[in-house]
Amino acid sequence: MLASKLYSPTLREIPADAEIVSHQYMLKAGLIRKSGGGLYSFLPLGRRVELKIEAIIREEMNNIGAQEIMMPIVQPAEIWHESGRWNAYGPEMFKLEDRHGSQFCLGPTHEELITTLVRNELRSYKQMPVTLWQMQNKYRDEIRPRFGLMRSREFVMKDGYSFDVDEEGLHKSYQDEYDAYTRVFTRCGLEFKQVEADSGQIGGNHSHEFMALAQAGEAEIVSCSQCDYAADIEKATAPTLEMAAETAKDVELIETPNCATIEDLAQFLSIPLEKTIKAVAFTIDGEKTVLCMVRGDHSVNDVAVQNFVGGNAIEPATEDELKAHGLQPGYMSPIDADKPDNETFFILVDPSAMAVPNGVTGANKAGYHYQNVNPSRDFKDVSIVSIRTMVEGDACPQCGAPIHVVRGIEVGQVFELGTKYSEALHATFLDQNGKAKPYVMGCYGIGVTRTIAAAIEQFHDEHGIMWPVAIAPFEVAVVPVSTKDQDQVRIAEELYKGLQDTKTDVLLDDRNERAGVKFNDADLIGYPVRVTVGKKSASDGTVEIKVRRTGQEEVVPVDNAVARVQEILADLRSKNM
């Protein structure tokens, strides 16, 4: 490709709404342009990166025998009603009507459609196992699109679905996809972790996320300092923390003016946060109110709460919802509250909160708290459930060593769905005995466009992007310092053609621009290798080769330049750099 023909409009200034590095550099380097809130057009450089990631995925899917298909983006509402997810999925679903008044959605995911697609034709155990997948745009009406491709309304996703006759077959299909995903992200050059994860809206009982480690990530990961345990913080079960035993004292009502927060309360009473018992309340599906009690220095894991209680949408409870159950906002506790009925009102207490001796908690009366509270004695009819979020230094649930909390970007996830969708959608096959049984399904997704952003978040410096070779828009840029010097132009063109002959993905920067502009653009866009053709190329017969990731520079004879570039690229590929 000639740079003079490449549509790659770079920017001098970073747009004000670009908050994170990947968003900034993708705009500045001319990879994408914003078309609307959470909507982006891919320009040639960005599209080349996307296609390279897709090619890696396609190779790995072929390697495990998964078959590529293409399903409609627009999906009929009936199949979502049939599965029970039309209303449960929530406001992120784009819904529309056609001219006849029929309802549809823009696919946020395709479990319903794939299941209804095969249910009339995948009829016998002899046809299974089978895994089908597609590469397609997905749509989610994010309440606040942000961070460029990290959280957008339209994005490219690889989604796949396996169909097996039993759990044993599902485990194998799941492991095949898990291993393939590991190879995909390794080949893309990412630094990532496979972590245990919650299945969320997709469903199923077993799931792993593939997390690209990056400070800009929205997800928190707990990772053991000693063993291989790693989990999404929402999935991780926090250990119970014991406190020094004390002789139980009598509960006492005390006045605590202007202490509506747990921090205010601890400061007012001159006690550590861990001696307080904090209350947080939620409503689920607008029907169930849940009072959650954790130690004052801990926070509530709302996913753990939702998994215990059930339901789809969890939100902070309103003042009216709280008062309907005898709870006073800012001063809540199970004491003097209504008795839970486990249908509309739940009280969950974390085990670490249950272990607080002579603690302080709300009195359900504005301006008052109870002190000398011992939950095992004073909290009645409550459910003891691990609902606190793990923190740095907690004990690993697998080996007991301290865990670390790091941030990550979810780039892929695999799920064992079981029979959730096949049962709901009456999708069955005939087993060896001629008996109808539901498919045992798995679901597997990769965020293709999010993977682009994750790579930039991991590999950049103050000058621009530093692409891994496997997904770089071009592997090599040949840059003549001056296009007015015919010898430089001739040598640059010869190197360009020589690299093309070796199937190297190469760009020739033949623009009539100053050398500094070309060098800056090469660093900004992030070509892994730059070959500079300057004055000495004609006089001394040498060129300069620079590796973007390491900054390593070397001068080599022109005649050896193509071979040396091949060696450098091979070395980078072997290291997944």
Coordinates of C-alpha atoms in Angstrom, one line a residue:
M1 CA 0.0 0.0 0.0
L2 CA 1.2 3.5 -0.8
A3 CA 0.7 6.0 2.0
S4 CA -0.2 8.7 -0.7
K5 CA -3.3 6.5 -1.6
L6 CA -4.2 5.6 1.9
Y7 CA -7.3 7.2 3.4
S8 CA -5.9 7.8 6.9
P9 CA -6.8 11.3 8.2
T10 CA -4.8 11.8 11.4
L11 CA -5.6 14.5 14.0
R12 CA -3.3 16.9 15.7
E13 CA -5.5 17.4 18.7
I14 CA -7.4 14.7 20.7
P15 CA -11.2 15.2 20.8
A16 CA -12.3 16.4 24.3
D17 CA -14.7 13.5 24.8
A18 CA -12.0 10.8 24.3
E19 CA -11.3 9.8 27.9
I20 CA -9.0 6.8 27.6
V21 CA -5.9 6.0 25.6
S22 CA -7.4 3.6 23.1
H23 CA -10.2 6.0 22.2
Q24 CA -7.8 8.9 21.9
Y25 CA -5.3 7.1 19.7
M26 CA -7.9 5.4 17.5
L27 CA -9.3 8.8 16.7
K28 CA -6.0 10.6 16.4
A29 CA -4.3 7.9 14.2
G30 CA -7.3 7.8 11.8
L31 CA -8.6 4.3 12.7
I32 CA -12.2 5.3 13.5
R33 CA -14.5 8.3 13.4
K34 CA -17.5 9.0 15.6
S35 CA -20.8 8.9 13.8
G36 CA -23.1 9.3 16.8
G37 CA -23.3 8.5 20.5
G38 CA -21.7 5.0 20.8
L39 CA -21.5 4.6 17.1
Y40 CA -18.2 4.6 15.1
S41 CA -17.2 4.2 11.4
F42 CA -14.1 2.2 10.8
L43 CA -11.6 3.8 8.4
P44 CA -9.1 1.6 6.4
L45 CA -6.5 1.2 9.1
G46 CA -9.0 0.3 11.8
R47 CA -10.8 -2.1 9.4
R48 CA -7.5 -3.8 8.6
V49 CA -6.8 -4.5 12.3
E50 CA -10.4 -5.8 12.7
L51 CA -10.0 -8.1 9.7
K52 CA -6.7 -9.5 11.1
I53 CA -8.4 -10.4 14.4
E54 CA -11.3 -12.0 12.6
A55 CA -8.9 -14.0 10.5
I56 CA -7.2 -15.4 13.6
I57 CA -10.6 -16.3 15.1
R58 CA -11.7 -17.9 11.9
E59 CA -8.5 -20.1 11.8
E60 CA -9.0 -21.2 15.3
M61 CA -12.7 -22.0 14.9
N62 CA -11.8 -24.1 11.8
N63 CA -9.2 -25.9 13.8
I64 CA -11.8 -27.2 16.3
G65 CA -14.4 -28.0 13.6
A66 CA -16.8 -25.2 14.4
Q67 CA -18.8 -24.2 11.3
E68 CA -19.4 -20.6 10.3
I69 CA -22.9 -19.3 9.5
M70 CA -24.7 -15.9 9.4
M71 CA -27.9 -15.1 11.1
P72 CA -30.1 -12.0 10.8
I73 CA -29.4 -9.0 12.9
V74 CA -33.2 -8.2 13.1
Q75 CA -34.9 -10.8 15.3
P76 CA -38.6 -11.5 15.7
A77 CA -40.0 -10.7 19.2
E78 CA -41.9 -14.1 19.3
I79 CA -38.8 -16.1 20.0
W80 CA -37.7 -13.8 22.8
H81 CA -41.2 -14.0 24.3
E82 CA -40.9 -17.8 24.0
S83 CA -37.7 -17.9 26.0
G84 CA -39.0 -15.4 28.5
R85 CA -36.3 -12.8 27.8
W86 CA -38.2 -10.1 25.9
N87 CA -39.0 -8.1 29.0
A88 CA -36.3 -9.6 31.2
Y89 CA -33.4 -8.5 29.0
G90 CA -34.0 -4.9 30.0
P91 CA -33.7 -1.5 28.4
E92 CA -30.4 -2.3 26.6
M93 CA -32.4 -4.1 23.9
F94 CA -33.2 -2.0 20.8
K95 CA -36.9 -2.8 20.0
L96 CA -38.7 -1.8 16.8
E97 CA -41.9 -2.4 14.9
D98 CA -42.4 -2.9 11.2
R99 CA -45.2 -1.3 9.1
H100 CA -47.5 -4.1 10.0
G101 CA -47.1 -3.6 13.8
S102 CA -45.0 -6.7 14.3
Q103 CA -42.3 -6.4 16.9
F104 CA -38.6 -7.1 16.4
C105 CA -35.3 -6.3 18.1
L106 CA -31.7 -5.6 17.0
G107 CA -29.8 -8.7 18.2
P108 CA -27.8 -8.1 21.4
T109 CA -27.1 -11.8 21.3
H110 CA -28.4 -14.8 19.4
E111 CA -29.2 -17.7 21.8
E112 CA -32.9 -17.6 20.9
L113 CA -32.4 -17.4 17.1
I114 CA -29.7 -20.1 16.9
T115 CA -31.9 -22.5 19.0
T116 CA -35.0 -21.9 16.8
L117 CA -32.8 -22.2 13.7
V118 CA -31.7 -25.7 14.4
R119 CA -34.6 -27.1 16.4
N120 CA -36.5 -28.4 13.3
E121 CA -33.5 -29.9 11.6
L122 CA -31.0 -31.1 14.3
R123 CA -33.3 -34.0 15.1
S124 CA -31.0 -37.0 16.0
Y125 CA -28.2 -37.7 18.3
K126 CA -26.3 -38.9 15.2
Q127 CA -26.0 -35.3 14.0
M128 CA -24.3 -34.1 17.2
P129 CA -22.1 -32.7 18.5
V130 CA -22.2 -29.6 16.3
T131 CA -20.9 -26.1 16.9
L132 CA -22.1 -23.1 14.8
W133 CA -20.7 -19.6 14.9
Q134 CA -20.9 -16.2 13.2
M135 CA -19.0 -12.9 13.0
Q136 CA -21.6 -10.1 13.2
N137 CA -22.5 -6.7 14.5
K138 CA -24.4 -6.6 17.8
Y139 CA -26.5 -3.8 19.3
R140 CA -27.1 -2.7 22.9
D141 CA -28.7 0.5 23.9
E142 CA -26.1 1.5 26.5
I143 CA -27.4 4.1 28.9
R144 CA -24.1 6.0 28.7
P145 CA -21.9 4.9 25.8
R146 CA -18.3 5.8 26.7
F147 CA -14.6 4.9 26.2
G148 CA -14.9 4.5 22.4
L149 CA -15.1 0.9 21.5
M150 CA -15.1 -0.3 25.1
R151 CA -18.8 0.5 25.6
S152 CA -20.6 1.3 22.4
R153 CA -24.1 0.8 21.0
E154 CA -22.9 -1.2 17.9
F155 CA -19.9 -3.6 18.0
V156 CA -18.5 -6.6 16.2
M157 CA -18.8 -9.9 18.0
K158 CA -17.9 -13.5 17.3
D159 CA -20.6 -15.6 18.8
G160 CA -20.8 -19.4 18.7
Y161 CA -23.1 -22.1 20.0
S162 CA -22.6 -25.8 20.7
F163 CA -25.2 -28.5 20.7
D164 CA -24.5 -31.8 22.5
V165 CA -26.5 -34.8 23.7
D166 CA -25.3 -34.7 27.3
E167 CA -23.2 -32.9 29.9
E168 CA -20.1 -34.8 29.1
G169 CA -20.3 -33.7 25.5
L170 CA -20.9 -30.1 26.6
H171 CA -17.8 -30.2 28.8
K172 CA -15.7 -31.2 25.8
S173 CA -17.2 -28.5 23.5
Y174 CA -16.7 -25.9 26.2
Q175 CA -13.0 -27.0 26.7
D176 CA -12.4 -26.9 22.9
E177 CA -13.7 -23.3 22.8
Y178 CA -11.8 -22.3 25.9
D179 CA -8.6 -23.6 24.4
A180 CA -9.3 -22.0 21.1
Y181 CA -9.9 -18.6 22.8
T182 CA -6.7 -19.0 24.7
R183 CA -4.9 -19.4 21.4
V184 CA -6.8 -16.5 19.8
F185 CA -5.8 -14.0 22.5
T186 CA -2.3 -15.3 22.7
R187 CA -1.9 -14.9 18.9
C188 CA -3.3 -11.4 19.1
G189 CA -0.5 -10.6 21.5
L190 CA -2.6 -9.7 24.5
E191 CA -1.7 -10.1 28.1
F192 CA -4.8 -11.8 29.6
K193 CA -6.2 -14.0 32.3
Q194 CA -8.9 -16.6 32.2
V195 CA -11.1 -16.0 35.2
E196 CA -14.2 -17.6 36.7
A197 CA -17.2 -15.5 35.9
D198 CA -20.9 -15.0 36.6
S199 CA -23.1 -16.0 33.7
G200 CA -25.4 -12.9 34.0
Q201 CA -28.2 -12.5 31.5
I202 CA -26.9 -15.3 29.3
G203 CA -27.5 -17.9 31.9
G204 CA -25.9 -21.3 32.8
N205 CA -23.9 -22.5 35.7
H206 CA -20.3 -22.5 34.5
S207 CA -18.5 -19.6 32.8
H208 CA -15.1 -18.1 32.2
E209 CA -14.2 -14.6 31.1
F210 CA -11.0 -13.7 29.2
M211 CA -9.7 -10.5 30.7
A212 CA -7.1 -8.3 29.0
L213 CA -5.2 -6.8 31.9
A214 CA -5.3 -3.0 31.7
Q215 CA -5.8 -0.1 34.1
A216 CA -8.6 1.3 32.0
G217 CA -10.6 -1.9 32.3
E218 CA -14.1 -1.6 33.9
A219 CA -13.9 -5.0 35.5
E220 CA -12.0 -5.9 38.6
I221 CA -10.3 -9.3 38.9
V222 CA -9.1 -11.1 41.9
S223 CA -5.9 -13.1 41.3
C224 CA -4.0 -15.3 43.7
S225 CA -0.4 -14.4 44.5
Q226 CA 0.5 -18.0 44.7
C227 CA -1.8 -20.4 42.8
D228 CA -3.6 -20.1 39.5
Y229 CA -6.9 -19.0 41.0
A230 CA -8.5 -16.0 39.2
A231 CA -12.1 -14.8 39.1
D232 CA -14.2 -11.8 38.2
I233 CA -14.7 -9.9 41.5
E234 CA -18.5 -10.4 41.1
K235 CA -18.0 -14.2 41.0
A236 CA -15.4 -14.5 43.7
T237 CA -16.6 -15.6 47.2
A238 CA -15.0 -13.6 49.9
P239 CA -13.8 -15.5 53.0
T240 CA -15.3 -14.9 56.5
L241 CA -13.1 -12.6 58.6
E242 CA -13.2 -13.2 62.3
M243 CA -12.6 -10.5 64.9
A244 CA -11.2 -10.8 68.4
A245 CA -13.7 -12.2 70.8
E246 CA -15.4 -9.9 73.4
T247 CA -17.8 -10.4 76.2
A248 CA -21.2 -9.6 74.8
K249 CA -22.8 -6.4 76.2
D250 CA -26.4 -5.4 76.3
V251 CA -27.7 -3.5 73.3
E252 CA -28.1 0.2 73.9
L253 CA -29.9 2.8 71.8
I254 CA -27.7 5.9 71.3
E255 CA -28.4 9.2 69.7
T256 CA -26.1 9.8 66.6
P257 CA -27.0 13.2 65.1
N258 CA -25.9 13.9 61.5
C259 CA -24.5 10.3 61.1
A260 CA -26.3 9.2 57.9
T261 CA -23.2 7.5 56.5
I262 CA -21.1 4.8 58.0
E263 CA -18.0 7.0 57.9
D264 CA -19.8 9.8 59.8
L265 CA -20.9 7.2 62.4
A266 CA -17.4 5.7 62.9
Q267 CA -15.9 9.2 63.3
F268 CA -18.6 10.4 65.7
L269 CA -18.1 7.3 67.9
S270 CA -14.3 7.2 67.5
I271 CA -14.4 3.5 66.5
P272 CA -12.9 1.7 63.5
L273 CA -15.1 1.0 60.5
E274 CA -14.9 -2.7 61.1
K275 CA -16.8 -2.3 64.3
T276 CA -19.8 -1.0 62.4
I277 CA -22.4 -3.0 60.5
K278 CA -23.4 -1.3 57.3
A279 CA -26.8 -1.6 55.5
V280 CA -27.4 -1.4 51.8
A281 CA -30.8 -2.1 50.2
F282 CA -31.9 -3.1 46.7
T283 CA -35.0 -3.7 44.8
I284 CA -35.1 -6.6 42.2
D285 CA -37.5 -6.4 39.3
G286 CA -39.5 -3.8 41.2
E287 CA -41.0 -6.5 43.3
K288 CA -38.5 -7.7 45.9
T289 CA -36.8 -5.5 48.5
V290 CA -33.5 -6.8 49.9
L291 CA -31.7 -5.5 53.0
C292 CA -28.0 -6.4 52.9
M293 CA -25.7 -6.1 56.0
V294 CA -21.9 -6.1 55.7
R295 CA -19.1 -4.9 57.9
G296 CA -18.6 -1.2 57.7
D297 CA -15.3 -1.5 55.8
H298 CA -16.7 -3.8 53.2
S299 CA -19.0 -3.3 50.1
V300 CA -21.9 -5.3 48.9
N301 CA -21.5 -7.6 45.8
D302 CA -24.9 -7.0 44.1
V303 CA -24.4 -9.9 41.7
A304 CA -24.1 -12.3 44.7
V305 CA -27.3 -10.7 46.1
Q306 CA -29.1 -11.1 42.8
N307 CA -27.9 -14.7 42.4
F308 CA -29.3 -15.6 45.9
V309 CA -32.6 -13.9 45.6
G310 CA -33.2 -14.4 41.8
G311 CA -34.6 -12.0 39.3
N312 CA -33.3 -9.9 36.4
A313 CA -32.9 -6.2 37.2
I314 CA -31.3 -5.0 40.5
E315 CA -31.4 -1.3 41.5
P316 CA -31.0 0.7 44.7
A317 CA -34.2 0.6 46.7
T318 CA -36.3 3.8 46.9
E319 CA -37.2 5.5 50.2
D320 CA -40.8 4.4 49.8
E321 CA -39.8 0.8 49.2
L322 CA -37.6 0.9 52.4
K323 CA -40.3 2.5 54.6
A324 CA -42.8 -0.1 53.4
H325 CA -40.7 -2.7 55.3
G326 CA -40.1 -0.6 58.4
L327 CA -36.6 0.6 57.3
Q328 CA -35.4 4.1 57.9
P329 CA -33.0 5.3 55.2
G330 CA -29.6 6.1 56.6
Y331 CA -30.3 4.2 59.8
M332 CA -31.3 0.7 58.6
S333 CA -30.7 -2.7 60.2
P334 CA -32.7 -5.9 60.8
I335 CA -33.5 -4.7 64.3
D336 CA -37.0 -3.2 64.5
A337 CA -37.6 -3.9 60.8
D338 CA -40.4 -6.1 59.4
K339 CA -39.8 -9.8 59.4
P340 CA -38.6 -11.1 56.1
D341 CA -41.1 -13.2 54.1
N342 CA -38.6 -14.4 51.4
E343 CA -41.1 -13.5 48.7
T344 CA -41.2 -9.7 48.7
F345 CA -38.7 -8.9 51.5
F346 CA -35.3 -10.5 52.2
I347 CA -32.6 -9.7 54.8
L348 CA -29.1 -11.0 53.9
V349 CA -26.2 -10.8 56.3
D350 CA -22.6 -11.4 55.3
P351 CA -20.8 -13.9 57.6
S352 CA -18.1 -11.4 58.4
A353 CA -20.8 -9.0 59.6
M354 CA -22.2 -11.7 61.7
A355 CA -18.8 -12.0 63.4
V356 CA -18.6 -8.4 64.6
P357 CA -18.7 -8.3 68.4
N358 CA -20.4 -5.5 70.2
G359 CA -20.9 -3.6 67.0
V360 CA -22.9 -0.5 66.0
T361 CA -25.8 -0.6 63.5
G362 CA -28.9 1.4 62.6
A363 CA -32.0 1.6 64.8
N364 CA -34.5 2.3 62.0
K365 CA -35.0 5.6 63.7
A366 CA -33.6 8.9 62.2
G367 CA -30.7 10.1 64.3
Y368 CA -30.3 6.9 66.3
H369 CA -28.1 3.7 66.2
Y370 CA -27.8 0.7 68.4
Q371 CA -24.4 -0.1 70.0
N372 CA -23.2 -3.4 71.5
V373 CA -25.0 -5.3 68.8
N374 CA -24.0 -9.0 68.4
P375 CA -25.7 -10.1 65.2
S376 CA -25.8 -13.8 66.1
R377 CA -27.9 -12.8 69.1
D378 CA -29.7 -9.7 67.8
F379 CA -30.4 -10.3 64.1
K380 CA -33.6 -12.4 63.9
D381 CA -34.8 -14.4 60.9
V382 CA -32.0 -13.4 58.5
S383 CA -30.2 -15.3 55.8
I384 CA -26.5 -15.6 56.3
V385 CA -25.0 -15.3 52.8
S386 CA -21.5 -14.3 51.5
I387 CA -22.4 -11.0 49.8
R388 CA -19.3 -8.9 50.4
T389 CA -16.9 -8.0 47.6
M390 CA -13.4 -9.3 48.0
V391 CA -10.6 -6.8 48.7
E392 CA -6.8 -6.7 48.3
G393 CA -5.2 -9.1 50.7
D394 CA -8.1 -11.4 51.3
A395 CA -7.3 -15.1 51.4
C396 CA -7.5 -17.1 48.2
P397 CA -10.5 -19.5 48.4
Q398 CA -8.3 -22.1 46.7
C399 CA -5.0 -22.0 48.6
G400 CA -5.3 -19.4 51.3
A401 CA -2.6 -17.1 50.0
P402 CA -3.3 -13.3 49.7
I403 CA -5.1 -12.2 46.6
H404 CA -4.5 -9.2 44.5
V405 CA -7.2 -7.1 42.8
V406 CA -6.4 -5.9 39.3
R407 CA -8.4 -4.3 36.5
G408 CA -9.2 -5.9 33.2
I409 CA -11.1 -5.6 29.9
E410 CA -13.5 -8.4 29.1
V411 CA -12.6 -9.5 25.6
G412 CA -14.3 -12.9 25.6
Q413 CA -16.5 -15.2 27.6
V414 CA -17.6 -18.9 27.4
F415 CA -20.7 -20.3 29.0
E416 CA -22.1 -23.8 29.7
L417 CA -25.8 -23.0 29.1
G418 CA -27.1 -26.6 29.7
T419 CA -30.8 -26.9 28.7
K420 CA -31.9 -23.4 29.6
Y421 CA -32.8 -22.3 26.0
S422 CA -33.6 -25.7 24.5
E423 CA -36.2 -26.4 27.2
A424 CA -37.7 -23.0 27.0
L425 CA -37.9 -23.1 23.2
H426 CA -38.9 -26.8 23.0
A427 CA -35.8 -27.7 21.0
T428 CA -35.2 -31.5 21.2
F429 CA -33.5 -34.4 19.5
L430 CA -34.1 -38.1 19.6
D431 CA -31.6 -40.1 21.6
Q432 CA -30.5 -43.7 21.0
N433 CA -33.7 -45.0 22.5
G434 CA -35.9 -42.8 20.3
K435 CA -36.7 -40.5 23.3
A436 CA -37.0 -36.7 22.8
K437 CA -34.4 -34.8 24.9
P438 CA -33.4 -31.1 25.0
Y439 CA -30.1 -30.1 23.5
V440 CA -27.3 -29.5 26.0
M441 CA -25.9 -26.1 24.8
G442 CA -22.9 -23.9 25.2
C443 CA -22.4 -20.3 24.2
Y444 CA -19.1 -18.6 23.3
G445 CA -18.4 -14.9 22.5
I446 CA -15.4 -12.7 21.6
G447 CA -15.7 -8.9 21.4
V448 CA -13.7 -8.3 18.2
T449 CA -13.8 -4.5 18.3
R450 CA -13.2 -4.4 22.0
T451 CA -10.1 -6.6 21.5
I452 CA -8.7 -3.8 19.3
A453 CA -9.2 -1.3 22.1
A454 CA -7.7 -3.7 24.7
A455 CA -4.5 -4.1 22.6
I456 CA -4.0 -0.4 22.4
E457 CA -4.6 0.0 26.2
Q458 CA -1.9 -2.5 26.8
F459 CA 0.6 -1.4 24.1
H460 CA 1.2 2.3 23.7
D461 CA 3.5 5.1 24.8
E462 CA 3.4 8.9 24.7
H463 CA 4.0 8.8 20.9
G464 CA 1.2 6.4 19.9
I465 CA 0.2 2.8 19.4
M466 CA 2.6 -0.2 19.5
W467 CA 0.7 -3.0 17.7
P468 CA 1.5 -6.7 18.1
V469 CA 2.7 -7.8 14.7
A470 CA -0.2 -10.2 14.2
I471 CA -2.9 -7.5 14.3
A472 CA -1.0 -4.4 13.1
P473 CA -2.6 -2.6 10.1
F474 CA 0.7 -3.0 8.3
E475 CA 3.7 -4.9 9.7
V476 CA 6.4 -2.7 8.1
A477 CA 6.6 0.9 7.0
V478 CA 9.3 1.9 4.5
V479 CA 10.0 5.6 4.9
P480 CA 12.2 7.5 2.4
V481 CA 13.4 10.7 4.2
S482 CA 13.1 12.8 1.0
T483 CA 10.9 12.0 -2.0
K484 CA 12.9 14.6 -3.9
D485 CA 16.0 12.4 -3.7
Q486 CA 15.6 9.9 -6.6
D487 CA 18.1 7.5 -5.1
Q488 CA 16.2 7.3 -1.9
V489 CA 12.9 6.9 -3.8
R490 CA 14.4 4.1 -5.9
I491 CA 15.9 2.2 -3.0
A492 CA 12.6 2.6 -1.0
E493 CA 10.6 1.2 -3.9
E494 CA 13.0 -1.7 -4.3
L495 CA 12.7 -2.6 -0.6
Y496 CA 8.9 -2.2 -0.8
K497 CA 8.7 -4.6 -3.7
G498 CA 11.1 -7.0 -2.1
L499 CA 9.0 -7.1 1.1
Q500 CA 5.9 -7.6 -0.9
D501 CA 7.5 -10.6 -2.7
T502 CA 8.0 -12.2 0.8
K503 CA 4.3 -11.7 1.6
T504 CA 5.1 -9.0 4.1
D505 CA 2.2 -6.6 4.9
V506 CA 4.1 -3.4 4.0
L507 CA 3.4 0.3 3.5
L508 CA 5.5 2.7 1.5
D509 CA 5.3 6.2 2.8
D510 CA 5.7 8.0 -0.5
R511 CA 4.1 11.2 0.6
N512 CA 5.8 14.5 -0.1
E513 CA 6.0 15.4 3.6
R514 CA 8.8 16.3 5.9
A515 CA 10.6 13.3 7.5
G516 CA 9.5 14.4 11.0
V517 CA 5.8 14.2 9.9
K518 CA 6.3 10.7 8.5
F519 CA 8.2 9.5 11.6
N520 CA 5.6 10.9 13.9
D521 CA 2.8 9.2 11.9
A522 CA 4.6 5.9 11.9
D523 CA 4.9 6.0 15.7
L524 CA 1.3 7.2 16.1
I525 CA -0.2 4.5 14.0
G526 CA 2.2 2.0 15.5
Y527 CA 3.8 0.0 12.6
P528 CA 5.9 -2.7 14.3
V529 CA 8.9 -2.2 12.1
R530 CA 10.1 1.0 10.3
V531 CA 12.8 1.0 7.6
T532 CA 14.2 4.4 7.0
V533 CA 15.9 5.2 3.7
G534 CA 18.1 8.3 4.0
K535 CA 21.1 10.0 2.6
K536 CA 23.5 7.1 3.5
S537 CA 21.3 4.6 1.7
A538 CA 22.8 5.8 -1.6
S539 CA 26.3 6.8 -0.5
D540 CA 26.9 3.9 2.0
G541 CA 24.4 1.4 0.9
T542 CA 22.7 1.1 4.3
V543 CA 19.2 1.7 5.8
E544 CA 18.1 2.0 9.4
I545 CA 15.6 -0.4 10.9
K546 CA 13.7 0.5 14.0
V547 CA 11.4 -1.8 16.1
R548 CA 8.5 0.2 17.5
R549 CA 7.8 -1.9 20.6
T550 CA 11.4 -2.0 21.9
G551 CA 12.9 1.1 20.3
Q552 CA 15.8 -1.0 19.1
E553 CA 17.6 0.5 16.1
E554 CA 20.2 -1.0 13.8
V555 CA 21.9 0.0 10.5
V556 CA 22.0 -2.8 7.9
P557 CA 23.2 -3.1 4.3
V558 CA 20.4 -2.4 1.7
D559 CA 21.0 -5.8 0.2
N560 CA 20.3 -7.5 3.5
A561 CA 17.4 -5.3 4.6
V562 CA 14.6 -7.5 3.4
A563 CA 16.0 -10.6 5.0
R564 CA 16.7 -8.7 8.3
V565 CA 13.2 -7.4 8.5
Q566 CA 11.9 -11.0 8.0
E567 CA 14.1 -12.1 10.9
I568 CA 12.9 -9.3 13.2
L569 CA 9.2 -10.0 12.3
A570 CA 9.7 -13.7 13.0
D571 CA 11.3 -13.0 16.3
L572 CA 8.4 -10.7 17.3
R573 CA 5.9 -13.3 16.2
S574 CA 7.6 -16.0 18.2
K575 CA 7.2 -13.8 21.3
N576 CA 3.6 -12.8 20.4
M577 CA 4.8 -9.2 20.3

